Amino acid sequence: MISKIIEHNLVREIERQINENERFVIVSHVGPDGDAIGSALAMSHFLLTLCKQTTVIVPNAFPSYYQWLPGSDKILIYENNKELADKKLSEAQVIFVMDLNERRRMNILANAVVDSPAIKIMIDHHLFPDEFAKIIVSYPQIASTSELVFHLICQMGNFSDINLPCAECIFTGMMTDTGGFSYNSNSKDIYEIISELINIGIDKDDIYRKVYNNYSENRMRLTGYAMYRKLKLYPKYHTALITLTRRELEQFNYGTGDAEGLVNLPLSIEGIIFSVFMREESDKIKLSLRSQGTFECNKYAREVFRGGGHINASGGESYKGMQKTILKFEESLPKYEQMLKNSV
Ligand code: 5GP
Ligand code: MN
């Protein structure tokens, strides 16, 4: 039996909003990942089965290996479609805010969402949700927002409205936020849900192939370069660092998503339990952090790089340039030495 994890009153309130309204917009976070796109599209497929008008909007482009997801061709990229997206947002009656906890994560989309008269419903699994949404479905113990979408639809009594496209989107988000069910994935509900999704008709193996075995040659060579040339280990701290500058990325014709998953690789090295990846963007350094065991990389991200996320997967930003960011990182490690040791 799949647990009823979402509070009864929240489910009833969302049900009421869906029944009473017609125009829905669904938004998600900057640098959309599989769970952002998966949960947003799953919600949109569900609303479409109820004959509602829905538009999915994300701040910027998502990786090409999610372009097979049903409905992804209709997603509005705010950066490229500001006018239409603003119109949809201002006309919406309800805005679902998926897979993000603070307005900052919506980046250039944030003001248009917050200023819209629509009722905002946040569905998310990050700690410390911001209060801008009227209805907040926040369950940080759940591995993915896509899993939450499944729970929500089921608890509304609409399981039979989960069609194949919706199921494929839910599975993709569940799979990518757990690294293909390799971390944060010990809950039995996950496998009961997958079993239901397979009943609906998803081809689990095919989805895995489309997402993970779909590298361009450049992306594979960039991975090799990062591992061979740019990986630095700090054995005393059980820590690894990879850095890539814009110039290096350009050499490999970098496209959105090409560095996804790089940060996980050093965790395969014996004794490494904390991995940090710094990628230079036009205006900042974007950090991805991963840990194994009890070391809370979200706490580290919050304290050192104004970031956040989950215990074992988090992110942050730095506006100091690459060299100073590396220095700040190296200088921060001694403070965390004991916590890192305890996690090995
Ligand atoms: P990724 O490394 O895949 O970009 O992000 C991993 C996790 O960290 C995601 O769940 C995301 O929500 C969180 N995250 C990434 N970047 C940031 C950031 O700049 N601020 C906060 N608060 N969380 C972030
Ligand atoms: Mn997520």
Coordinates of N, CA and C and ligand atoms in Angstrom, one line a residue, residues 29 33 35-36 99 124-126 143-145 177 310, ligand 2:
H29 N 12.2 25.6 -11.9 CA 13.4 26.4 -11.5 C 14.4 26.6 -12.7
D33 N 16.1 20.6 -14.3 CA 16.6 19.2 -14.4 C 15.5 18.3 -14.6
D35 N 13.7 16.4 -12.7 CA 12.6 16.5 -11.8 C 11.8 17.8 -12.0
A36 N 12.5 18.9 -12.4 CA 11.8 20.1 -12.7 C 10.9 19.9 -13.9
D99 N 9.1 22.0 -7.7 CA 10.4 21.6 -7.4 C 11.3 22.8 -7.1
D124 N 6.9 20.8 -3.6 CA 8.3 20.8 -3.6 C 8.9 19.8 -2.5
H125 N 10.2 19.6 -2.6 CA 10.8 18.7 -1.6 C 12.1 19.3 -1.1
H126 N 12.2 20.6 -1.1 CA 13.4 21.2 -0.5 C 13.1 21.8 0.9
A143 N 11.8 11.9 -2.2 CA 13.0 12.0 -3.0 C 12.9 12.9 -4.2
S144 N 11.7 13.1 -4.7 CA 11.5 13.9 -5.9 C 10.1 14.6 -5.9
T145 N 10.0 15.8 -6.6 CA 8.8 16.4 -6.7 C 7.8 15.6 -7.6
D177 N 16.2 12.4 -10.0 CA 16.5 13.0 -8.6 C 17.1 12.0 -7.7
H310 N 19.5 19.5 -1.0 CA 19.3 18.3 -0.1 C 20.5 17.9 0.6
Ligands
MN2 MN 13.7 17.8 -7.3

